[in-house]
PDB file of C-alpha atoms in Angstrom:
ATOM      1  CA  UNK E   1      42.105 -47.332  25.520  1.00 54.00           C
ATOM      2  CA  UNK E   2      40.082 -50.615  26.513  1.00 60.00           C
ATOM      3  CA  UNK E   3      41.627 -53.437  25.800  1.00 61.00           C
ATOM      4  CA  UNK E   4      43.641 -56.272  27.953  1.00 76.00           C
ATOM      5  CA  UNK E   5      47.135 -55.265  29.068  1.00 71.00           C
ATOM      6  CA  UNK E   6      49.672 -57.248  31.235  1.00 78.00           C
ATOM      7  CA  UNK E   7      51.155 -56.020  34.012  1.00 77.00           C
ATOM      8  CA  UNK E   8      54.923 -57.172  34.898  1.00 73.00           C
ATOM      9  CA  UNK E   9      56.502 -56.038  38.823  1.00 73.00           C
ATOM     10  CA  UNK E  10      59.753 -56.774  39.991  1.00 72.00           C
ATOM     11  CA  UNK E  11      61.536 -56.255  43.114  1.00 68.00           C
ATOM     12  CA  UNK E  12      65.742 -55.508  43.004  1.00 65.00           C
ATOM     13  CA  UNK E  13      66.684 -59.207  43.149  1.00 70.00           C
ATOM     14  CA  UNK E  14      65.310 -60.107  40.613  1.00 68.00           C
ATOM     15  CA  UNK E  15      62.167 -61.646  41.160  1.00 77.00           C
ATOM     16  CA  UNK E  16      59.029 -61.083  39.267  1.00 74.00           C
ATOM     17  CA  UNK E  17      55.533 -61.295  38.701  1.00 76.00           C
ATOM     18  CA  UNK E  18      52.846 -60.920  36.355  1.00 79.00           C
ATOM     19  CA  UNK E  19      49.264 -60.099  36.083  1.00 78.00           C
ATOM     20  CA  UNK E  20      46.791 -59.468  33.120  1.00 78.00           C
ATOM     21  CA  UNK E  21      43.807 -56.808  32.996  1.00 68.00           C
ATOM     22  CA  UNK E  22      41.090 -55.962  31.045  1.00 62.00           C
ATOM     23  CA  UNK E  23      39.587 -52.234  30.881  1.00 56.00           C
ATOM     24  CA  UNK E  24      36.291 -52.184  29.055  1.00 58.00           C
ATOM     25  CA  UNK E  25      34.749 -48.758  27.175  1.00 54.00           C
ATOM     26  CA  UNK E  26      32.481 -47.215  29.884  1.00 56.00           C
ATOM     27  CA  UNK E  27      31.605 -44.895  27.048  1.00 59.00           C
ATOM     28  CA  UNK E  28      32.094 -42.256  24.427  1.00 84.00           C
ATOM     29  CA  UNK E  29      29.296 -39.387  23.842  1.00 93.00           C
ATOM     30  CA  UNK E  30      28.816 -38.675  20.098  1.00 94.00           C
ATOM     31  CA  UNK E  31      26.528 -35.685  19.056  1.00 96.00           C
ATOM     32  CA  UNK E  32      24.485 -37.295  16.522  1.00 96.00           C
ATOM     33  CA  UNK E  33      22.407 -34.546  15.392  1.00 96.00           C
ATOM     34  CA  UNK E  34      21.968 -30.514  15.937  1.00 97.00           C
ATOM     35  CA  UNK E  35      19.401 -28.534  14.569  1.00 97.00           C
ATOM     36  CA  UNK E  36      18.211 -24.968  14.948  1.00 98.00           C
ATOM     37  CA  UNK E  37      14.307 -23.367  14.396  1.00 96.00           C
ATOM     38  CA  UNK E  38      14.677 -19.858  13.341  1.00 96.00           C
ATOM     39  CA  UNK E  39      13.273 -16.770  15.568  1.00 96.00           C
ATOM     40  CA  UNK E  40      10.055 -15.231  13.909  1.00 94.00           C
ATOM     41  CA  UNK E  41       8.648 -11.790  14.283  1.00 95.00           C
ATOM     42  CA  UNK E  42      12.015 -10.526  15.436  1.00 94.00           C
ATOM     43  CA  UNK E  43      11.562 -11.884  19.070  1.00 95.00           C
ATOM     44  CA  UNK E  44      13.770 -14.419  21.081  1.00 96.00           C
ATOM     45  CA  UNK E  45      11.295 -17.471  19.815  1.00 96.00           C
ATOM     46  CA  UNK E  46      14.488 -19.702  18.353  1.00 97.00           C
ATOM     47  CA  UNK E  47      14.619 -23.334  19.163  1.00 98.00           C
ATOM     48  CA  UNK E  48      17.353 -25.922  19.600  1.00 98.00           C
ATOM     49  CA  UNK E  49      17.228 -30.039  19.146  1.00 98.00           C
ATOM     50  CA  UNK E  50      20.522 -31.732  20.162  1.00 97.00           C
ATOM     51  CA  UNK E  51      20.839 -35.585  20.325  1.00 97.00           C
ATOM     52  CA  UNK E  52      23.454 -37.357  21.339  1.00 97.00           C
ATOM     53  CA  UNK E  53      24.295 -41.075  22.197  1.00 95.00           C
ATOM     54  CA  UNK E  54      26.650 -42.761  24.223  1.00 93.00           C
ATOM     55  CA  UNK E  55      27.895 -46.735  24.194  1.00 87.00           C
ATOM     56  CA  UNK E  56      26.585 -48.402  28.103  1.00 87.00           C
ATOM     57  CA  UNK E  57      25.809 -44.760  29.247  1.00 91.00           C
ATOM     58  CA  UNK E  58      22.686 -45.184  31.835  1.00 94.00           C
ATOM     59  CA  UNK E  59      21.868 -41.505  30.402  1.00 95.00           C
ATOM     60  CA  UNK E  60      22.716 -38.508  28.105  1.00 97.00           C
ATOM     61  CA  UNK E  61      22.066 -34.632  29.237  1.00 97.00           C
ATOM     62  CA  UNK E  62      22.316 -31.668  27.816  1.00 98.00           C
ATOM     63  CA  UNK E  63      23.310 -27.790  28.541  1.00 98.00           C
ATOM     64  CA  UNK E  64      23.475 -24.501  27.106  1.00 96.00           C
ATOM     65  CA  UNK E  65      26.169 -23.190  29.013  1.00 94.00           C
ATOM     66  CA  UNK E  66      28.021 -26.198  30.068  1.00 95.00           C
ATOM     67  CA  UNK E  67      26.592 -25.765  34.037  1.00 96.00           C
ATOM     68  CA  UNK E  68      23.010 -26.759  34.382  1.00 96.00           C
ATOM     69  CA  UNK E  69      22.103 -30.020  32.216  1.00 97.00           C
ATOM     70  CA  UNK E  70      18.938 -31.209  31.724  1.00 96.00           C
ATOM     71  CA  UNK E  71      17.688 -34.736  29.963  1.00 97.00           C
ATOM     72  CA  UNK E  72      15.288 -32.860  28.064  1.00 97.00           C
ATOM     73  CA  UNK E  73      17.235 -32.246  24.613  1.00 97.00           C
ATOM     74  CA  UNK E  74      15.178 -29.045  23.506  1.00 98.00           C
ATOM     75  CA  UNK E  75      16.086 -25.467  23.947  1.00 98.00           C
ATOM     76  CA  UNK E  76      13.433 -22.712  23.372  1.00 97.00           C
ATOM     77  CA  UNK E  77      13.039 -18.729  23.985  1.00 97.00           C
ATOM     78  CA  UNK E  78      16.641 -18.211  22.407  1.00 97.00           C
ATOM     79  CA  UNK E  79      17.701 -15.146  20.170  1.00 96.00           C
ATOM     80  CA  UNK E  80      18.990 -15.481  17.192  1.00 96.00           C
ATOM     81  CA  UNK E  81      23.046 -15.963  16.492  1.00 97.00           C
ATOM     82  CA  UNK E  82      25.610 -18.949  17.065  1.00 97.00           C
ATOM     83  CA  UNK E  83      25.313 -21.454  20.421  1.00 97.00           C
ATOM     84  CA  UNK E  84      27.310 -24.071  22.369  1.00 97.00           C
ATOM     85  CA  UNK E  85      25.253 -26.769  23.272  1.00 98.00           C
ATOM     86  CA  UNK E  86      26.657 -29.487  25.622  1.00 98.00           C
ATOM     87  CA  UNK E  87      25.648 -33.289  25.691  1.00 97.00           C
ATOM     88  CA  UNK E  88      27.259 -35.005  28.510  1.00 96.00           C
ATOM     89  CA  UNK E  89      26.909 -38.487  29.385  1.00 95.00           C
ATOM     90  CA  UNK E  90      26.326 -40.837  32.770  1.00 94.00           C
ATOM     91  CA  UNK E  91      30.112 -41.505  32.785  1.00 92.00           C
ATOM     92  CA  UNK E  92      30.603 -37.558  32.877  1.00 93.00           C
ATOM     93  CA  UNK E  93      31.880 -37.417  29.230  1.00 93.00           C
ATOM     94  CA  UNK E  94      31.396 -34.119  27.134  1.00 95.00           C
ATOM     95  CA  UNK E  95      30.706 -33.267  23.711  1.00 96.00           C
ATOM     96  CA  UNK E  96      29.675 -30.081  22.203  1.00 96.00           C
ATOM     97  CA  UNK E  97      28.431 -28.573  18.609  1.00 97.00           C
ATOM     98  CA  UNK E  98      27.781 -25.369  17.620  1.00 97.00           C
ATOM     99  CA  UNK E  99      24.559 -23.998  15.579  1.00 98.00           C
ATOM    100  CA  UNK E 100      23.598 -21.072  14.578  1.00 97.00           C
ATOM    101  CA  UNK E 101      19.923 -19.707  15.384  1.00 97.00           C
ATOM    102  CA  UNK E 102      18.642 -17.967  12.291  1.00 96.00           C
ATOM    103  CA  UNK E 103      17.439 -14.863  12.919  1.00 95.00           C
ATOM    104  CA  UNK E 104      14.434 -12.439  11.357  1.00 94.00           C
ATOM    105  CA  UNK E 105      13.475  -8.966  11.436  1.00 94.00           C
ATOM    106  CA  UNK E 106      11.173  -7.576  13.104  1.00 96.00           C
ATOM    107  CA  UNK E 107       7.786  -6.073  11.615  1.00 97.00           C
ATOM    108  CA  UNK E 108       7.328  -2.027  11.872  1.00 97.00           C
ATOM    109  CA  UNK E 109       5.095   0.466  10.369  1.00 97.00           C
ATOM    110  CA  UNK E 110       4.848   4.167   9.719  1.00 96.00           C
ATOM    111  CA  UNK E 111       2.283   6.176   8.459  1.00 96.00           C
ATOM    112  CA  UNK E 112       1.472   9.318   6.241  1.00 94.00           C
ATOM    113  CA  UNK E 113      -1.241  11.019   6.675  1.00 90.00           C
ATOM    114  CA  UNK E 114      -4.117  13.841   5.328  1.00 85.00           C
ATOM    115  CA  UNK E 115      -5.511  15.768   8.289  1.00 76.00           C
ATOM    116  CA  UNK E 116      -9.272  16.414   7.476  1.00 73.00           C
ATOM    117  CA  UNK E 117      -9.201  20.227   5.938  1.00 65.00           C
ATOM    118  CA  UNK E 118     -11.996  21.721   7.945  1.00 66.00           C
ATOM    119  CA  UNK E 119     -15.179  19.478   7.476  1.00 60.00           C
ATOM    120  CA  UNK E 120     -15.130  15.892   8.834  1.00 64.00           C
ATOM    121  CA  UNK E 121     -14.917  12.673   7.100  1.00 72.00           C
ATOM    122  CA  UNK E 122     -12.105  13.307   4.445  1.00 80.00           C
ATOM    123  CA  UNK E 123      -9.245  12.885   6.692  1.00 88.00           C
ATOM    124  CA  UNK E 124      -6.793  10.002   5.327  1.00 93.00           C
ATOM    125  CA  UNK E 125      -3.881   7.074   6.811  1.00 96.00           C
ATOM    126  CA  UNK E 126      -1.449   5.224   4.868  1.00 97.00           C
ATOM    127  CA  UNK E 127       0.223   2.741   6.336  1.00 98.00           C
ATOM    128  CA  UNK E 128       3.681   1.751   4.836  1.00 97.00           C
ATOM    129  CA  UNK E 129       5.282  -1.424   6.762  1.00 97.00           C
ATOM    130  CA  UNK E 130       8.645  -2.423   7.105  1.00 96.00           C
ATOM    131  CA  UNK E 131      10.598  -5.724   7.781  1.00 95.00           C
ATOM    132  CA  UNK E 132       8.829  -8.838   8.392  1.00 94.00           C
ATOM    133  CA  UNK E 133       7.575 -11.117   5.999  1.00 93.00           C
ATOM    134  CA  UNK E 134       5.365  -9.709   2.788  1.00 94.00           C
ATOM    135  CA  UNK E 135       2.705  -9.622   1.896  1.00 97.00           C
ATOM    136  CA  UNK E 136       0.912  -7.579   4.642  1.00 98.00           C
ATOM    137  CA  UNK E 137      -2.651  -6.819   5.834  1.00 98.00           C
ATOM    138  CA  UNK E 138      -4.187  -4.195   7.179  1.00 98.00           C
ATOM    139  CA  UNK E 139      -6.661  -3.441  10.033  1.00 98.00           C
ATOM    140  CA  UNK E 140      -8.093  -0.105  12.050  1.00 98.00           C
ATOM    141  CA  UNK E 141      -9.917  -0.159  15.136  1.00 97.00           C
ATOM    142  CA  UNK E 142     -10.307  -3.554  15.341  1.00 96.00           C
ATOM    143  CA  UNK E 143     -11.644  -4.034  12.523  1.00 97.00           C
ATOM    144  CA  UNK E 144     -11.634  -6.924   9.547  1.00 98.00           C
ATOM    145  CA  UNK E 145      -7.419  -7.176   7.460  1.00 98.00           C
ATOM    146  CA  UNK E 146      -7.912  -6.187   4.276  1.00 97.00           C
ATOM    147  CA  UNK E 147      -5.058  -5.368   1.381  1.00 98.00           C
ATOM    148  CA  UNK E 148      -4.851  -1.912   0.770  1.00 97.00           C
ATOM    149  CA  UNK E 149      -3.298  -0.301   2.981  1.00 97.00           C
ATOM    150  CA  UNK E 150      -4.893   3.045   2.540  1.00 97.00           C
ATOM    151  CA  UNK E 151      -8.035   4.101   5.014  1.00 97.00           C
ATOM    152  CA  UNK E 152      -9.785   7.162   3.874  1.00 93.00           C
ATOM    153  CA  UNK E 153     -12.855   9.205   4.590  1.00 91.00           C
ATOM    154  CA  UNK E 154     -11.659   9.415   7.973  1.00 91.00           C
ATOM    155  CA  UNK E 155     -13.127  12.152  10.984  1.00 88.00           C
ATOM    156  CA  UNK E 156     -11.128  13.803  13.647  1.00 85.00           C
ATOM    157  CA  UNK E 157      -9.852  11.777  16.283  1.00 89.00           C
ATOM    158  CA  UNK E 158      -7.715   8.720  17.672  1.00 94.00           C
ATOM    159  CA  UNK E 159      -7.318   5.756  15.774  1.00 97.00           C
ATOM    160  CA  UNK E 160      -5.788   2.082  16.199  1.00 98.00           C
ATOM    161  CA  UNK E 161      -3.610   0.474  12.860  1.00 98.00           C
ATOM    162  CA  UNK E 162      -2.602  -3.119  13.144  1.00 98.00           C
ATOM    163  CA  UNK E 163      -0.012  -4.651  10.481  1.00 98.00           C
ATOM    164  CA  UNK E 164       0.229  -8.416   9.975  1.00 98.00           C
ATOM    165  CA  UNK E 165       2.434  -9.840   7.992  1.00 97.00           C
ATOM    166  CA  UNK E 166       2.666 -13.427   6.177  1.00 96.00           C
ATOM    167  CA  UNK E 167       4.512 -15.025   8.959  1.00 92.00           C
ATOM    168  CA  UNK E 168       1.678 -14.164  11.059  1.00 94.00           C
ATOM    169  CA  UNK E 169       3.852 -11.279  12.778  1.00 96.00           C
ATOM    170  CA  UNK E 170       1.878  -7.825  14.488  1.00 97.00           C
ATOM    171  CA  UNK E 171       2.538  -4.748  14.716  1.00 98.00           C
ATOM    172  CA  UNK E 172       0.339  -1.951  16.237  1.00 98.00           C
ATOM    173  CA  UNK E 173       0.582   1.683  16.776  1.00 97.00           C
ATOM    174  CA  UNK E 174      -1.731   4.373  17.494  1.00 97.00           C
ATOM    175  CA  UNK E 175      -2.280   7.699  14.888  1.00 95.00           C
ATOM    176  CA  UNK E 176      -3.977  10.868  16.223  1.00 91.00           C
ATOM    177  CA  UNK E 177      -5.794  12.766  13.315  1.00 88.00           C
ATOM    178  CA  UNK E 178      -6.110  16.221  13.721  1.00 81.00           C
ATOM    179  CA  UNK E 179      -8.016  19.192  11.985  1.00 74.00           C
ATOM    180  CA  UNK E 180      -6.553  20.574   8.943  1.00 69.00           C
ATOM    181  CA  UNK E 181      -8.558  23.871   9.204  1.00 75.00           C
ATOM    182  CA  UNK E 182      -6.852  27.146   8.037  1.00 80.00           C
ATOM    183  CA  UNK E 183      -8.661  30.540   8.786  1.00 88.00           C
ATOM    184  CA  UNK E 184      -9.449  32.726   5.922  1.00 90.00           C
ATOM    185  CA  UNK E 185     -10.835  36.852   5.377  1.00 94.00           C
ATOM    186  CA  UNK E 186     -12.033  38.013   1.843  1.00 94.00           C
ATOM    187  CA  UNK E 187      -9.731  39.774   0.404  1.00 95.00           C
ATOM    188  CA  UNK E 188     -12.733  42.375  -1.007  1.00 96.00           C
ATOM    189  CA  UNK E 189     -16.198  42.431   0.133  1.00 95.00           C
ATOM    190  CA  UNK E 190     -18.871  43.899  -2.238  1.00 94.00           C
ATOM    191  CA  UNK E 191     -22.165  46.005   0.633  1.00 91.00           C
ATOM    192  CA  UNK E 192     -24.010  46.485  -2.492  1.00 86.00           C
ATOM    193  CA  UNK E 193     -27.123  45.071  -0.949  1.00 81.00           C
ATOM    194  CA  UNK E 194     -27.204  41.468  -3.161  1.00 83.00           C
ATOM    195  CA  UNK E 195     -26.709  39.600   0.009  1.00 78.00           C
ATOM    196  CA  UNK E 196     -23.021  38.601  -1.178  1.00 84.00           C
ATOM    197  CA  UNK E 197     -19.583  39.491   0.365  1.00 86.00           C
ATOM    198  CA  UNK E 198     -21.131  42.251   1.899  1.00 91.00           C
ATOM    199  CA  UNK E 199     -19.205  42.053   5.044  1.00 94.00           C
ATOM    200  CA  UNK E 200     -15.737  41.213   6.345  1.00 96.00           C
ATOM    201  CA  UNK E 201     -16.239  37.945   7.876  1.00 95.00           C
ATOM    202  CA  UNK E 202     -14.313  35.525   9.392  1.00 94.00           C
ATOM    203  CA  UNK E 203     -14.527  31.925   7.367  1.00 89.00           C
ATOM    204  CA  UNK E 204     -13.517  29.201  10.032  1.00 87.00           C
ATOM    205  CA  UNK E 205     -14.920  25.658  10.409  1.00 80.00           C
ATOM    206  CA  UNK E 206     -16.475  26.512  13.688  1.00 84.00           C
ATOM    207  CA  UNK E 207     -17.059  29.412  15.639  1.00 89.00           C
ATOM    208  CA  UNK E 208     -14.884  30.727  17.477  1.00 92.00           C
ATOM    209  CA  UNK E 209     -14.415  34.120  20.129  1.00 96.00           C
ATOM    210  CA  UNK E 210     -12.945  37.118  18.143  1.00 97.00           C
ATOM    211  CA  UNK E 211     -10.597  39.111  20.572  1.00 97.00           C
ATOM    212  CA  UNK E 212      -9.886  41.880  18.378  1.00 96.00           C
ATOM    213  CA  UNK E 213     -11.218  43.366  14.982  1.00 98.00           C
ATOM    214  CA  UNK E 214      -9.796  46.442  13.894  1.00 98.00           C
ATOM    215  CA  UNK E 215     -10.037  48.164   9.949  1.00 98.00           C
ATOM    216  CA  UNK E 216      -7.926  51.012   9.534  1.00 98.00           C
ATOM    217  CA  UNK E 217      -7.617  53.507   6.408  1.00 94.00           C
ATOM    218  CA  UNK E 218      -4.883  53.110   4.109  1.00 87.00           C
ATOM    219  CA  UNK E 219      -3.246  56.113   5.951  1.00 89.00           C
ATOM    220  CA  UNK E 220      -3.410  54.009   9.731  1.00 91.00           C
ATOM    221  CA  UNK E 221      -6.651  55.491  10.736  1.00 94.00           C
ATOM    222  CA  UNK E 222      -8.672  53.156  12.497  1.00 97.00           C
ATOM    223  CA  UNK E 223     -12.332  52.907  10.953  1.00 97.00           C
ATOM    224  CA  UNK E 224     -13.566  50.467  13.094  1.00 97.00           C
ATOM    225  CA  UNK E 225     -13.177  48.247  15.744  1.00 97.00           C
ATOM    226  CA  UNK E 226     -15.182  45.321  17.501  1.00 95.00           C
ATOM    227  CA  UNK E 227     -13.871  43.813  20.282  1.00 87.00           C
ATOM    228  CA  UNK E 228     -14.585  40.647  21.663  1.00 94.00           C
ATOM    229  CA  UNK E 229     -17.172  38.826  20.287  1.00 96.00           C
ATOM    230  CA  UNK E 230     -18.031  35.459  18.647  1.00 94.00           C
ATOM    231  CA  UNK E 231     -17.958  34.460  15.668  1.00 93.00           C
ATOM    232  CA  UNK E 232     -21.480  33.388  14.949  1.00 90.00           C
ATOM    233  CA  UNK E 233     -22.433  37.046  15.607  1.00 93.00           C
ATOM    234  CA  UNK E 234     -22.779  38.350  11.789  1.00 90.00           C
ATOM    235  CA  UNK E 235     -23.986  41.348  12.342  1.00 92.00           C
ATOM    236  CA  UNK E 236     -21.324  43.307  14.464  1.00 96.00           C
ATOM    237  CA  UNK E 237     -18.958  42.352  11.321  1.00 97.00           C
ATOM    238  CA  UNK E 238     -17.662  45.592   9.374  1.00 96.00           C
ATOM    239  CA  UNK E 239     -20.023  46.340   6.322  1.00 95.00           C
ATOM    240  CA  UNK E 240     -17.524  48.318   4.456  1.00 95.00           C
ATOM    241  CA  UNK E 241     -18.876  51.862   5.577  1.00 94.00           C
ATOM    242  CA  UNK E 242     -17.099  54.818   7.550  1.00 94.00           C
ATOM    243  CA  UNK E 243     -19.059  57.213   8.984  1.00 92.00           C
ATOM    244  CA  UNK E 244     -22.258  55.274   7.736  1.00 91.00           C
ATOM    245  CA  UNK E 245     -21.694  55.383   3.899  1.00 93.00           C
ATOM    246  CA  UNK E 246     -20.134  52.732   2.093  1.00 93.00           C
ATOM    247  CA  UNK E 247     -16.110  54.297   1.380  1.00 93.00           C
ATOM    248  CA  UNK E 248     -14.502  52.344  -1.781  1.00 94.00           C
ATOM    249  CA  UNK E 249     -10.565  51.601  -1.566  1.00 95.00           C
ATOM    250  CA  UNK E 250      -8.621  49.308  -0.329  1.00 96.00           C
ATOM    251  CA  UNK E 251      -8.333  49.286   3.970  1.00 97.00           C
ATOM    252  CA  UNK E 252      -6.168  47.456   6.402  1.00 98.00           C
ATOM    253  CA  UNK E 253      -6.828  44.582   8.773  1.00 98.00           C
ATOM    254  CA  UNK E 254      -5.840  43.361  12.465  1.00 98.00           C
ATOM    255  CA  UNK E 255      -7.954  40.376  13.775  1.00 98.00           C
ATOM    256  CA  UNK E 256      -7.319  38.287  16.633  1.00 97.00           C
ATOM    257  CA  UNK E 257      -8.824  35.256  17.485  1.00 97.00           C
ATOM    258  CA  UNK E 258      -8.777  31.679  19.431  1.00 95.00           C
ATOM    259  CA  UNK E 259      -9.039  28.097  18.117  1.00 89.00           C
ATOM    260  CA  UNK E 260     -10.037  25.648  19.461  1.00 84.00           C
ATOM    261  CA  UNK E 261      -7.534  24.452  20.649  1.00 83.00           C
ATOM    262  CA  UNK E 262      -6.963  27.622  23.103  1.00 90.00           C
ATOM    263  CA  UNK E 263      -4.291  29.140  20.399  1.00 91.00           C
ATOM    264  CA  UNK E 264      -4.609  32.764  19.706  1.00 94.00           C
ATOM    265  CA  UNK E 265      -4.494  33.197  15.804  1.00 94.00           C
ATOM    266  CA  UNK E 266      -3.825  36.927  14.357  1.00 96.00           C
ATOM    267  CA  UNK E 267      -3.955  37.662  10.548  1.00 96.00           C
ATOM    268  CA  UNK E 268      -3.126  40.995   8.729  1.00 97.00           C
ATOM    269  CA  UNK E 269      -3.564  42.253   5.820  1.00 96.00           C
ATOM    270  CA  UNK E 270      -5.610  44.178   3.602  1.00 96.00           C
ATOM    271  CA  UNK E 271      -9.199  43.853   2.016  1.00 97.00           C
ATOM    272  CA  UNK E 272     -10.546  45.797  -0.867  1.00 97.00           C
ATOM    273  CA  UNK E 273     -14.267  47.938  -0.627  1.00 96.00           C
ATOM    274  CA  UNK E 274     -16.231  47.595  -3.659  1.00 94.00           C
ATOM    275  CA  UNK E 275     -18.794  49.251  -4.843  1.00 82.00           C
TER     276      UNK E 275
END
């Protein structure tokens, strides 16, 4: 301890001597203060301020890990959690104090979504965050934040949602819309002549190439078959006749066809010939 202290020596006959010193504080570090900023957005953005003091020190430093010191008394880029930090002064005296790095959580998103059901522009994306810091904003494709989460009237195709949240936290992710389109054949067609239902057509949202058509007779005859051909081509469609005359009853189906997206679709069933 400093102070002044008296030395006594003596040799085996008994003489002796006396001398006085004085040892002075060369210092004592003191952490003083030890703060922490909390991480944002999720990330590894923490920060730590340490200061500490030190009577007749030339200089204070200070470490993380109690290796590499530094005079500069801030730490950045750290995750969140509980940290040693080190102050150390000229006279190679140590003190330490531990804080705690709040942390947050991280800002996600996930989507549901309405395909468009055959024609374009009804398609739909709702975005439904998670985590960070409400309330939340909303962009697509670059374009303005807004509230409501909810972007309708939407085509086909590839789009771009951003999230931001009140801390000022992004989030992005990418949504691929697809068609919605689901083939359909009448179930009865009417060749009566009034121009309605009076064949069994295909009803797609685009043409496609028909690689097999066949009708057959309630008994498995086959009445008629067209084979391949597109779509667009009405009039090689069956018009309800066998043998050239219109034949009321009911009739089985096999039809073939590719999408567009190179998928070959078949449907069966049955259709019904009115007269």
């Amino acid at each position: 301890a400093p102070g002044e202290y008296t030395i006594y020596a003596g040799d085996g006959e008994g003489c002796y001597r006396t001398a006085t010193a004085t040892l002075e504080n060369e210092g004592f570090v003191v952490v003083t203060d030890a703060s922490a900023t909390g991480t944002s957005c999720g990330d590894a953005n923490g920060v730590i301020t340490i200061t500490a003091t030190s009577e007749n020190a030339t200089f204070v430093e200070y470490s993380l890990n109690g290796i590499d010191y530094d005079l500069e008394n801030m730490f950045s880029g750290l995750p969140s959690g509980k940290q040693l930090v080190y102050a150390r002064d000229s006279f190679g005296c140590i003190a330490t104090a531990e804080v705690e790095v709040p942390g947050s959580t991280p800002l996600s998103a996930e989507v549901e979504i309405s395909a468009p059901i055959c024609a374009d522009g009804n398609g739909e994306i709702r975005v439904v965050p998670t985590g960070g810091v409400g309330p939340y904003q909303y962009s697509i494709n670059g374009g303005s934040f807004r509230d409501d989460a909810v972007f309708d009237r939407l085509d086909v195709g590839e789009y771009t949602i951003e999230v931001r949240d009140a801390s000022g936290c992004f989030y992005e992710m990418t949504q691929l819309l697809d068609r919605d389109c689901v083939a359909a054949l009448p179930t009865a067609i009417a060749p009566n002549g009034n121009g309605k239902n009076e064949c069994f057509q295909l009803l797609y949202w685009t043409y496609v190439d028909i690689k097999n058509y066949q009708i057959f007779h309630r008994w498995g005859e086959l009445v008629y078959d067209a084979r391949p051909f597109n779509s667009v081509e009405h009039t090689v469609y069956w018009d309800g006749k066998v043998n050239g005359q219109v034949d009321p009853g009911v009739f089985l189906y096999n039809v073939t066809f590719v999408n567009e997206k190179g998928e070959e679709i078949t449907m069966q069933g049955n259709v019904t010939v009115i007269q």
